[in-house]
CSV table of C-alpha atoms in Angstrom, one decimal:
chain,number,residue,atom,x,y,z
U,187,UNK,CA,40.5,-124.1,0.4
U,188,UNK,CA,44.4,-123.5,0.0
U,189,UNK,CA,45.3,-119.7,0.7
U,190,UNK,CA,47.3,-117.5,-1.8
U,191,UNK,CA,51.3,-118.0,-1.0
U,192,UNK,CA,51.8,-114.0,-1.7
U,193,UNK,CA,48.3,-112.5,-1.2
U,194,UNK,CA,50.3,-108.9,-1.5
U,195,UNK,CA,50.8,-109.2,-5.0
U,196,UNK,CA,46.7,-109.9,-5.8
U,197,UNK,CA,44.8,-106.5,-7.3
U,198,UNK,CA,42.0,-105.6,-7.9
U,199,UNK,CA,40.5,-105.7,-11.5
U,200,UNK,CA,39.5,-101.3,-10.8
U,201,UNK,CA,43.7,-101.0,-9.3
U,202,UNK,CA,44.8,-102.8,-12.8
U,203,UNK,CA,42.4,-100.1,-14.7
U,204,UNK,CA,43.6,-97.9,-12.8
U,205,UNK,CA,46.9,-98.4,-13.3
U,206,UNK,CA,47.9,-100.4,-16.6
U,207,UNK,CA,49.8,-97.7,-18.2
U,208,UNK,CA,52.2,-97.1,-15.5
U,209,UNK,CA,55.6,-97.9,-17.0
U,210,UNK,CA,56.4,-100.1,-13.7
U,211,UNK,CA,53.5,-102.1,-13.7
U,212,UNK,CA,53.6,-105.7,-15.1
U,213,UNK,CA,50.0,-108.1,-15.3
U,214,UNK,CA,51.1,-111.6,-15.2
U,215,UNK,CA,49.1,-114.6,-14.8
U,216,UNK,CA,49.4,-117.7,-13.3
């Protein structure tokens, strides 16, 4: 099993709840 190239950037699914109307926050997928 390969590992994540930025493992920093991973969140949880409770952070992105948490945090999905801060204006600086962007969910992109990949």
């Amino acid at each position: 099993m390969s590992e994540y190239a930025q493992p920093q950037v991973l969140v949880s699914t409770k952070w992105v709840e948490e945090h999905k109307g801060d204006a600086n926050v962007r969910i992109v997928e990949v």
